[in-house]
Amino acid sequence: MEEKAKQTFYVTTPIYYVNDVPHIGHAYTTIIADAMARYQRLKGNKVFFLTGTDEHGQKIEKSAAEKGLSPQELADRVVVRFKDLWQKLNISYDYFIRTTEKFHEQGVQKIFKILLDKGDIYKGSYQGWYCISEENFLSEDIPLEAEGYKICPDCGRKAVLLEEESYFFRLSAYQQALLDFYQSHPRFVRPPGRMNEVISFVRQGLKDLSITRTSVKWGIPVPGDPKHTIYVWFDALHNYVTAIGYDWNPEHFATFWPADVHLIGKDILRFHAIFWPAFLMAAGFELPATVFSHGWWLKDEAKMSKSKGNVLDPYFILNKVGADALRYFLLREIPIGQDGNFSHQGFVHRINSDLANDLGNLVQRTLTMAVNYFDGLLPAVTEEYEIDLELTRQFDETKNKVYDLYNDYALNRALEEIWFFLNAVNKYLADNEPWKLAGQAEKRDRLARVLYQALCSIRGASYLLYPVMPETAEKIWNLLGEERKPSTIMTSQLNFYDFQPVNKISRAKAIFPRIDLAEFTGDTNKSIEQTQPAIKMETKESKMEYITYEEFKKMDLRVAKVIAAERVEGTKKLLKLQIDLGTEQRQIIAGVAETYSPEDLLNKEFIIIANLQPAVIRGIESQGMLLAAEVDGLAIIPFFDRDIPPGTKVK
Ligand SMILES: [Zn+2]
């Protein structure tokens, strides 16, 4: 980055696979990129912020077929959902690329041809384990079974060893060049732990990479040999160059390439830190400055995944607390490289203590005093005490630290520094007690000064917050009577005393109302439905709907043993049960209290659906559902006729 010393900044998110709907992980990556982009714009840099969707490949072909759609139709539908979420989260991307766009396909084919002519791509034959039912090669990471074959992870069937014609990228030829590059660019991969992982992987030796398939139809055809399609990873990675004009706008391309930072999840580190720079070297491109690998958001300490059914829906949180609170939480809670744990309790605490209290209260109190004591128009301030100058100095120090931290992508640390400062402002008010000064006519000047210092602080702190909380910063500036928006002031132009006392200050309502855990999580119909204990009997009129064995197999039924039980206060029907599942303990809320007392169930064993999406009822999380028959409105639990180890699978 130093060698560029440039006025531009190019940041990318991964392009998201359209066989998935947007979840909190997508939101996290994209929010990080957005905060980086907004900060760089404040610095006066010309920014290009790219996101988009990865639309080719076997998995998309397959999930489209399952839904009775063409792959393009599936992609079109999912893209709308991503774009809608980005709009609600105030994501300021400059372009949303779709890999089915013509210019991208042409760009990829052109690069493929260049590498082919150069000899870095050659035709050979690929041998791998192939699933006949799904018509695809298994990932090479899957281990051999003891009997000497591989099992398809998707369908559980035995795979066969198959050979097909394939084009290869000569990755082996780039091993030393990559190692040299890592050595001279130790911050190419961040955080440093990931850099070490990459280096040790490359040192073990690189094999050439099969980059085409004949079994996949939904992809970019190999130029001059259309029975092959280009493997989705080779296709997808090149979005970073095609989107900014490679092969169609050389001037724009030269302005932004190489990228400053590719943000990625750690699962795709190898593709971005090894394959991608090798492809770029082969094609003669400069290499990006940084590949920044972020961690996972865990839900109550477990990795979120579709198969576990514990994926957090960002819309649910957005509708409850708004974009800025979610943006703040995700960026504040953890440094970019680490895993974070999302719990509703943690989230609610963070919002209430940092946003409602430290920030929201400060703004509301100060503005209210300015309106009550001076009708929203402070007089010009005169006197100045050491304690005032101290606050000003603290702001200047904070500002410089925060800029450095933003420059280094340490977003959580930047927010931490802003909060240290907000606490200092709160302390300044407590020490100077403007509410007492207000009662003394001779202290009028002093009162104005104290409020002026606090208002300057609020203006400055909300400017520093702007990259992470753009809506809030604008709202606060607006309340301060600022006619400009924070985004129009460059970082180098921000001064503490720029706040004009003649601005007409408005009375502020609570900027971030406190949220209540129960209210926040417990009132959707969906959650309540999921905690219904009884599986409804088929009525005579209802048609029997068959499910396939595959669908049944998706249910993870387990034997659970009750280790603690109590009533949920204020309810007639609900029991809170702590259960032992052999490998873990969980809590479930069951609507069986009209049939069983807590004592009845202690040490009893029954069947639960272990992979049901967790639900929250009455503010309490329920991680699973027990099976029961419903007879005259009473839930009757089927028990076993002997003791069984907890966690045993039921089929
Ligand atoms: Zn299979």
PDB file of C-alpha atoms in Angstrom, residues 1-3 176-189 195 199 281 287 289:
ATOM      1  CA  MET A   1       0.000   0.000   0.000  1.00  0.00           C
ATOM      2  CA  GLU A   2       2.873   2.346   0.776  1.00  0.00           C
ATOM      3  CA  GLU A   3       4.339   2.058  -2.705  1.00  0.00           C
ATOM      4  CA  GLN A 176       8.562 -20.432  -5.180  1.00  0.00           C
ATOM      5  CA  ALA A 177       7.232 -17.193  -6.623  1.00  0.00           C
ATOM      6  CA  LEU A 178       4.417 -17.280  -4.060  1.00  0.00           C
ATOM      7  CA  LEU A 179       6.766 -17.964  -1.166  1.00  0.00           C
ATOM      8  CA  ASP A 180       9.011 -15.098  -2.277  1.00  0.00           C
ATOM      9  CA  PHE A 181       6.010 -12.833  -2.516  1.00  0.00           C
ATOM     10  CA  TYR A 182       4.780 -13.716   0.993  1.00  0.00           C
ATOM     11  CA  GLN A 183       8.276 -13.080   2.321  1.00  0.00           C
ATOM     12  CA  SER A 184       8.451  -9.602   0.848  1.00  0.00           C
ATOM     13  CA  HIS A 185       4.793  -8.821   1.712  1.00  0.00           C
ATOM     14  CA  PRO A 186       4.293 -10.204   5.208  1.00  0.00           C
ATOM     15  CA  ARG A 187       1.024  -8.325   5.559  1.00  0.00           C
ATOM     16  CA  PHE A 188      -0.448  -9.722   2.335  1.00  0.00           C
ATOM     17  CA  VAL A 189      -2.611 -12.028   4.422  1.00  0.00           C
ATOM     18  CA  MET A 195      -0.425 -15.793   6.784  1.00  0.00           C
ATOM     19  CA  ILE A 199       2.911 -20.284   3.972  1.00  0.00           C
ATOM     20  CA  MET A 281       1.090 -13.598 -11.601  1.00  0.00           C
ATOM     21  CA  LEU A 287      -1.049  -8.395  -6.798  1.00  0.00           C
ATOM     22  CA  ALA A 289      -2.213  -5.381  -1.106  1.00  0.00           C
TER      23      ALA A 289
END
